[in-house]
Amino acid sequence: MLCAFTAAASPRIGVVTMQPGEIFFERFGHNAILVEDPADDTAISYNFGYFDPSEPDFIARFIRGEMSYQLVALPLQDDLSYYGDVGRGVSLQWLDLDPADAAELAAALAENARPENAHYRYDYFLDNCSTRVRDALDRALDGGLARQMGGSRGDTFRSEATRLASPDFWMWLGFDLGLGPAADQPLSNWGDAFVPMRLAASLRDAHSPDGAPLVVEELELLPHRLDPEPVATPRRWWLWLLAGGIIGGALALTGRVRPRPVAGLALPFWMISGVLGALMLFIWFATAHRFGWANYNLLLMSPLAWGLLPGGWRLARGRAAGRWFDILLQAMPVLAIIALFTHWLQSLPQQNGHWIVLLLPIHLGLMLGLRKRARMEH
């Protein structure tokens, strides 16, 4: 296949970058490698982002973190039609590759796109549509791209995931609560390239082996008609602390005089905490979602909270909650305090300080407001 490319004029290689969309799985943007072959006047888009939701075990594999994606080769205009329909902007970066390297890359992509070779095990951060594009270009440059992408913008997997998910509150919440400490390791520009727009930015700064800019031309193929890509915003932890302090103080003061309504308010909080904690344990021990493992938010939202529900229900009805309720009520803020000290003592802590300063005062407020009432109410 390589001989077929080199026998005629060398192909032209470009990177196509699609801006984020509005559906949850489009929030991170997308990209593909374009191979323009002057021999037969074709422009083929090699797109690593296809999956088949009709697979019998698709949902189960998604839950387990064992998703199968594939490379699909299709005419560029066919690939662009969807993005034009939904208003997602698309840009093209033509690359300055040696003719032999371009021909070798084109041949490798064509071989990779064969049905028996096209599938791969997808990973959100480490092996996705954008990292596949990055790696293919790096091989064509004999490792030259990786050598130029050793710097850092200071991003992490968490910061990029929450930034891009921020227009969708529930998606943002899932990433921020569900990602563990592995998502907070500083990324080089190489690791940052799991985001297509970050890869495009790094390509603008890269050079070909002869020192010339790697990107020789950049074009807008489709205008972006949706909201622009979210920008990073500082996390104002003091607002979370203020909210936690106000809620916790109100629970402590009100619980001393009116424990029944406070217990009623606490029941859904404990139920949700237990559900989230159980989900974190499931991700850790039963899935391949490695960036959700060992999540320190388990110290803030624990399945132990479910143990408070029977006593809380009795207390809300004006009855004594019982001894075990009292013990678990004190255990919740203790776990949150452990989370605080764990955060302070780590050189690279999980970035959950905002959740700690929000939830620790709430757990303390419930303990101070309901603990003595757990035995006194009848």
Coordinates of C-alpha atoms in Angstrom, one line a residue:
M1 CA 0.0 0.0 0.0
L2 CA 2.9 2.3 0.7
C3 CA 4.2 1.7 -2.9
A4 CA 0.8 2.8 -4.2
F5 CA 1.1 6.2 -2.4
T6 CA 4.7 6.9 -3.4
A7 CA 4.3 5.9 -7.0
A8 CA 2.2 9.0 -7.5
A9 CA 2.3 12.4 -5.9
S10 CA 2.6 12.3 -2.1
P11 CA -0.6 12.7 -0.1
R12 CA -1.2 15.9 1.9
I13 CA -1.8 15.5 5.6
G14 CA -4.0 17.7 7.8
V15 CA -5.6 17.6 11.2
V16 CA -9.4 18.5 11.4
T17 CA -10.6 19.8 14.7
M18 CA -14.3 20.0 15.6
Q19 CA -15.4 22.3 18.4
P20 CA -17.5 21.1 21.4
G21 CA -21.2 20.3 20.9
E22 CA -24.2 20.4 23.2
I23 CA -24.7 16.6 23.7
F24 CA -22.8 15.2 26.7
F25 CA -20.4 13.0 24.7
E26 CA -19.6 16.0 22.4
R27 CA -18.5 18.4 25.1
F28 CA -14.8 17.6 24.7
G29 CA -14.7 18.3 20.9
H30 CA -13.4 16.0 18.3
N31 CA -10.7 15.6 15.6
A32 CA -9.5 13.5 12.7
I33 CA -6.6 13.1 10.3
L34 CA -7.3 14.2 6.7
V35 CA -5.5 12.5 3.9
E36 CA -5.8 14.4 0.6
D37 CA -4.5 12.2 -2.3
P38 CA -3.8 14.2 -5.5
A39 CA -3.6 11.0 -7.5
D40 CA -7.3 10.3 -7.4
D41 CA -8.5 13.7 -6.1
T42 CA -9.9 12.3 -2.8
A43 CA -9.9 13.8 0.7
I44 CA -10.4 11.0 3.3
S45 CA -11.1 11.7 6.9
Y46 CA -9.7 9.1 9.3
N47 CA -11.9 9.4 12.4
F48 CA -11.1 7.5 15.5
G49 CA -14.3 8.5 17.3
Y50 CA -16.9 6.0 16.1
F51 CA -18.8 3.6 18.5
D52 CA -21.8 1.4 18.0
P53 CA -24.5 1.9 20.6
S54 CA -26.5 -1.0 19.1
E55 CA -23.9 -3.6 20.3
P56 CA -25.7 -6.0 22.6
D57 CA -23.4 -5.3 25.6
F58 CA -22.8 -1.6 24.9
I59 CA -24.3 -0.3 28.1
A60 CA -22.6 -2.9 30.3
R61 CA -19.3 -2.2 28.7
F62 CA -19.8 1.5 29.2
I63 CA -20.5 1.0 32.9
R64 CA -17.5 -1.2 33.3
G65 CA -15.2 1.2 31.4
E66 CA -14.5 -1.3 28.7
M67 CA -15.8 0.6 25.7
S68 CA -14.9 -0.3 22.1
Y69 CA -14.3 2.5 19.6
Q70 CA -13.1 2.2 16.0
L71 CA -11.4 4.1 13.3
V72 CA -13.6 4.9 10.3
A73 CA -12.4 6.3 6.9
L74 CA -14.9 8.3 5.0
P75 CA -14.9 11.3 2.6
L76 CA -14.3 14.6 4.3
Q77 CA -17.6 16.1 3.2
D78 CA -19.5 13.1 4.6
D79 CA -17.7 13.6 7.9
L80 CA -18.4 17.3 8.0
S81 CA -22.1 17.1 7.2
Y82 CA -23.2 16.4 10.8
Y83 CA -21.1 19.2 12.2
G84 CA -22.6 21.7 9.8
D85 CA -26.1 20.6 10.7
V86 CA -25.6 21.1 14.4
G87 CA -23.5 24.3 14.2
R88 CA -20.2 23.0 15.5
G89 CA -17.2 24.8 14.1
V90 CA -14.5 22.9 12.2
S91 CA -10.9 24.0 11.4
L92 CA -8.2 22.3 9.3
Q93 CA -4.4 22.5 9.9
W94 CA -2.3 21.4 6.9
L95 CA 1.0 19.9 8.1
D96 CA 4.5 20.2 6.7
L97 CA 5.4 16.5 6.5
D98 CA 8.2 14.9 4.5
P99 CA 6.7 13.3 1.4
A100 CA 7.9 9.8 2.5
D101 CA 6.6 10.3 6.0
A102 CA 3.2 11.5 4.7
A103 CA 3.0 8.5 2.4
E104 CA 3.8 6.2 5.2
L105 CA 1.2 7.8 7.5
A106 CA -1.4 7.6 4.8
A107 CA -0.7 3.9 4.3
A108 CA -0.7 3.1 8.0
L109 CA -4.1 4.8 8.4
A110 CA -5.6 2.9 5.5
E111 CA -4.4 -0.3 7.0
N112 CA -5.6 0.7 10.5
A113 CA -9.1 1.4 9.1
R114 CA -9.5 -2.1 7.8
P115 CA -12.4 -3.8 9.7
E116 CA -10.1 -6.4 11.3
N117 CA -7.8 -3.6 12.6
A118 CA -10.2 -0.7 13.3
H119 CA -11.4 -1.4 16.9
Y120 CA -9.6 -0.3 20.0
R121 CA -10.2 -0.2 23.8
Y122 CA -11.3 3.4 24.5
D123 CA -10.1 5.4 27.5
Y124 CA -11.5 8.9 28.2
F125 CA -8.1 10.3 29.0
L126 CA -5.4 8.0 27.8
D127 CA -6.6 6.5 24.6
N128 CA -9.3 8.4 22.8
C129 CA -9.9 10.0 19.4
S130 CA -7.5 12.8 20.0
T131 CA -4.6 10.8 21.5
R132 CA -4.9 8.4 18.5
V133 CA -4.4 11.4 16.2
R134 CA -1.5 12.6 18.3
D135 CA 0.2 9.2 18.4
A136 CA -0.2 8.7 14.6
L137 CA 1.4 12.1 13.9
D138 CA 4.2 11.4 16.4
R139 CA 5.0 8.1 14.7
A140 CA 5.2 9.9 11.3
L141 CA 7.6 12.4 12.9
D142 CA 9.7 9.6 14.5
G143 CA 8.9 10.8 18.0
G144 CA 9.5 14.5 17.2
L145 CA 6.1 15.6 18.3
A146 CA 6.4 14.0 21.8
R147 CA 9.8 15.7 22.2
Q148 CA 8.2 19.1 21.6
M149 CA 5.2 18.6 23.8
G150 CA 7.1 18.2 27.1
G151 CA 6.0 21.6 28.5
S152 CA 2.9 22.2 30.5
R153 CA 0.0 24.6 30.8
G154 CA -0.7 23.5 34.3
D155 CA -3.7 21.5 33.4
T156 CA -4.9 18.2 35.0
F157 CA -7.4 15.6 33.7
R158 CA -9.9 17.0 36.3
S159 CA -9.4 20.6 35.4
E160 CA -9.9 20.0 31.7
A161 CA -12.8 17.6 32.2
T162 CA -14.7 20.0 34.6
R163 CA -13.9 23.0 32.4
L164 CA -15.4 21.4 29.3
A165 CA -18.3 19.8 31.1
S166 CA -19.2 23.0 32.9
P167 CA -22.1 24.0 30.6
D168 CA -23.9 20.8 31.8
F169 CA -24.2 21.0 35.6
W170 CA -24.8 17.3 36.1
M171 CA -21.9 16.3 33.8
W172 CA -19.7 18.7 35.7
L173 CA -20.8 17.3 39.0
G174 CA -20.2 13.7 37.9
F175 CA -16.6 14.5 36.9
D176 CA -15.8 16.6 40.0
L177 CA -17.2 14.2 42.5
G178 CA -16.4 11.0 40.6
L179 CA -12.7 11.6 39.7
G180 CA -10.1 10.4 42.2
P181 CA -6.6 11.6 42.9
A182 CA -5.1 10.1 39.7
A183 CA -7.0 12.8 37.8
D184 CA -5.1 15.6 39.6
Q185 CA -1.6 14.8 38.5
P186 CA -0.1 17.7 36.5
L187 CA -0.2 17.1 32.7
S188 CA 2.4 17.9 30.1
N189 CA 1.2 19.2 26.8
W190 CA 1.5 15.7 25.6
G191 CA -1.1 14.5 28.1
D192 CA -3.1 17.6 27.6
A193 CA -3.7 16.5 24.0
F194 CA -6.5 14.2 25.0
V195 CA -8.5 17.4 24.3
P196 CA -8.6 18.0 20.6
M197 CA -8.4 21.8 20.9
R198 CA -5.3 21.4 23.1
L199 CA -3.7 19.2 20.5
A200 CA -4.5 21.8 17.8
A201 CA -2.8 24.5 20.0
S202 CA 0.3 22.4 20.4
L203 CA 0.5 21.7 16.7
R204 CA 0.6 25.5 16.1
D205 CA 3.8 25.7 18.2
A206 CA 5.4 22.5 16.8
H207 CA 8.1 22.4 14.1
S208 CA 9.0 19.8 11.5
P209 CA 12.4 18.2 11.5
D210 CA 14.0 20.9 9.4
G211 CA 12.9 23.6 11.9
A212 CA 10.0 25.0 9.8
P213 CA 6.6 25.4 11.5
L214 CA 4.7 22.1 11.4
V215 CA 1.4 23.8 10.5
V216 CA 1.8 25.5 7.2
E217 CA -1.8 26.7 6.8
E218 CA -4.9 26.8 9.0
L219 CA -8.4 27.1 7.6
E220 CA -11.9 27.4 8.9
L221 CA -14.0 24.8 7.2
L222 CA -17.2 25.5 9.2
P223 CA -18.1 28.4 11.4
H224 CA -18.9 27.7 15.1
R225 CA -22.5 28.7 15.8
L226 CA -22.8 27.4 19.3
D227 CA -21.5 28.9 22.6
P228 CA -17.7 29.1 22.6
E229 CA -15.5 26.6 24.3
P230 CA -15.6 27.2 28.1
V231 CA -12.6 28.9 29.6
A232 CA -11.0 27.9 32.9
T233 CA -12.3 29.8 35.9
P234 CA -10.8 29.9 39.4
R235 CA -12.5 27.9 42.1
R236 CA -13.5 30.2 44.9
W237 CA -13.3 27.8 47.8
W238 CA -14.2 30.5 50.3
L239 CA -17.7 30.7 48.8
W240 CA -18.1 26.9 49.4
L241 CA -16.8 27.5 52.9
L242 CA -19.3 30.3 53.5
A243 CA -22.2 28.2 52.2
G244 CA -21.2 25.2 54.3
G245 CA -20.8 27.4 57.4
I246 CA -24.2 29.1 56.9
I247 CA -26.0 25.7 56.3
G248 CA -24.1 23.9 59.1
G249 CA -24.7 26.7 61.6
A250 CA -28.4 26.9 60.8
L251 CA -28.7 23.1 61.2
A252 CA -26.9 23.2 64.6
L253 CA -29.0 26.0 66.0
T254 CA -32.4 24.8 64.6
G255 CA -31.7 21.2 65.6
R256 CA -31.4 22.2 69.3
V257 CA -34.9 23.6 69.4
R258 CA -36.7 21.8 66.5
P259 CA -35.0 18.5 65.8
R260 CA -37.8 17.0 64.0
P261 CA -37.8 19.2 60.8
V262 CA -33.9 19.1 60.8
A263 CA -34.0 15.3 60.9
G264 CA -36.5 15.4 58.0
L265 CA -34.2 17.6 56.0
A266 CA -31.2 15.4 56.8
L267 CA -32.9 12.2 55.5
P268 CA -32.5 13.0 51.7
F269 CA -29.0 14.3 52.4
W270 CA -28.0 11.1 54.0
M271 CA -29.7 9.0 51.4
I272 CA -27.9 10.9 48.5
S273 CA -24.6 10.7 50.4
G274 CA -24.9 7.0 50.7
V275 CA -25.8 6.5 47.1
L276 CA -22.9 8.6 45.9
G277 CA -20.5 6.8 48.3
A278 CA -21.7 3.4 47.1
L279 CA -21.3 4.5 43.5
M280 CA -17.7 5.6 44.2
L281 CA -17.0 2.2 45.8
F282 CA -18.5 0.5 42.7
I283 CA -16.3 2.5 40.4
W284 CA -13.2 1.6 42.5
F285 CA -13.7 -2.1 42.9
A286 CA -16.0 -3.2 40.0
T287 CA -14.9 -1.1 37.0
A288 CA -11.9 -0.2 34.8
H289 CA -12.5 3.6 35.3
R290 CA -9.1 3.9 36.9
F291 CA -9.3 7.7 37.4
G292 CA -12.2 7.1 39.7
W293 CA -10.4 4.8 42.0
A294 CA -9.4 5.6 45.6
N295 CA -11.7 8.6 45.7
Y296 CA -11.2 10.6 48.9
N297 CA -14.7 12.0 48.5
L298 CA -15.7 8.7 50.2
L299 CA -14.7 10.3 53.4
L300 CA -17.4 13.0 52.8
M301 CA -20.1 10.9 51.2
S302 CA -20.1 7.4 52.7
P303 CA -22.5 4.5 52.5
L304 CA -22.4 4.7 56.3
A305 CA -24.9 7.5 55.9
W306 CA -27.5 4.9 55.2
G307 CA -27.1 3.8 58.8
L308 CA -28.5 7.1 59.9
L309 CA -31.8 6.7 58.0
P310 CA -33.7 4.5 60.5
G311 CA -32.8 6.7 63.5
G312 CA -33.4 9.9 61.5
W313 CA -36.8 8.7 60.5
R314 CA -37.7 7.9 64.1
L315 CA -36.4 11.3 65.2
A316 CA -38.4 13.1 62.5
R317 CA -41.5 11.4 64.0
G318 CA -40.7 12.6 67.5
R319 CA -39.2 9.3 68.8
A320 CA -35.8 8.5 70.2
A321 CA -33.3 7.8 67.5
G322 CA -31.2 5.2 69.3
R323 CA -27.6 4.7 70.3
W324 CA -26.3 3.6 66.9
F325 CA -27.7 6.8 65.4
D326 CA -25.7 8.8 67.9
I327 CA -22.5 6.9 67.1
L328 CA -22.8 7.3 63.3
L329 CA -23.9 10.9 63.6
Q330 CA -20.5 11.6 65.3
A331 CA -18.6 9.4 62.8
M332 CA -19.6 11.5 59.8
P333 CA -17.8 14.7 60.8
V334 CA -14.8 12.7 62.0
L335 CA -14.5 11.2 58.5
A336 CA -14.7 14.6 57.0
I337 CA -12.0 15.9 59.4
I338 CA -9.8 13.0 58.3
A339 CA -10.5 14.1 54.7
L340 CA -9.3 17.6 55.6
F341 CA -6.1 16.4 57.2
T342 CA -5.5 14.0 54.3
H343 CA -5.9 16.9 51.9
W344 CA -3.4 19.1 53.9
L345 CA -0.7 16.4 54.3
Q346 CA -0.5 15.3 50.6
S347 CA 2.0 17.0 48.3
L348 CA -0.3 16.5 45.4
P349 CA -3.8 16.2 47.0
Q350 CA -7.0 15.3 45.3
Q351 CA -8.5 18.6 44.4
N352 CA -11.6 18.3 46.6
G353 CA -10.9 21.0 49.1
H354 CA -14.1 22.9 48.1
W355 CA -16.2 19.8 48.8
I356 CA -14.5 19.4 52.2
V357 CA -15.2 23.0 53.3
L358 CA -18.8 22.7 52.2
L359 CA -19.7 19.3 53.7
L360 CA -17.6 19.2 56.9
P361 CA -19.6 22.1 58.4
I362 CA -22.9 20.4 57.3
H363 CA -21.9 17.1 59.0
L364 CA -20.8 19.1 62.1
G365 CA -24.1 21.1 62.2
L366 CA -26.2 17.9 62.0
M367 CA -24.2 16.3 64.8
L368 CA -24.4 19.4 67.0
G369 CA -28.1 19.8 66.3
L370 CA -29.3 16.2 66.6
R371 CA -26.8 14.3 68.8
K372 CA -28.2 14.9 72.2
R373 CA -31.8 14.9 70.8
A374 CA -31.1 11.4 69.6
R375 CA -31.7 10.1 73.1
M376 CA -33.9 12.9 74.6
E377 CA -36.8 13.0 72.1
H378 CA -39.8 10.8 72.7

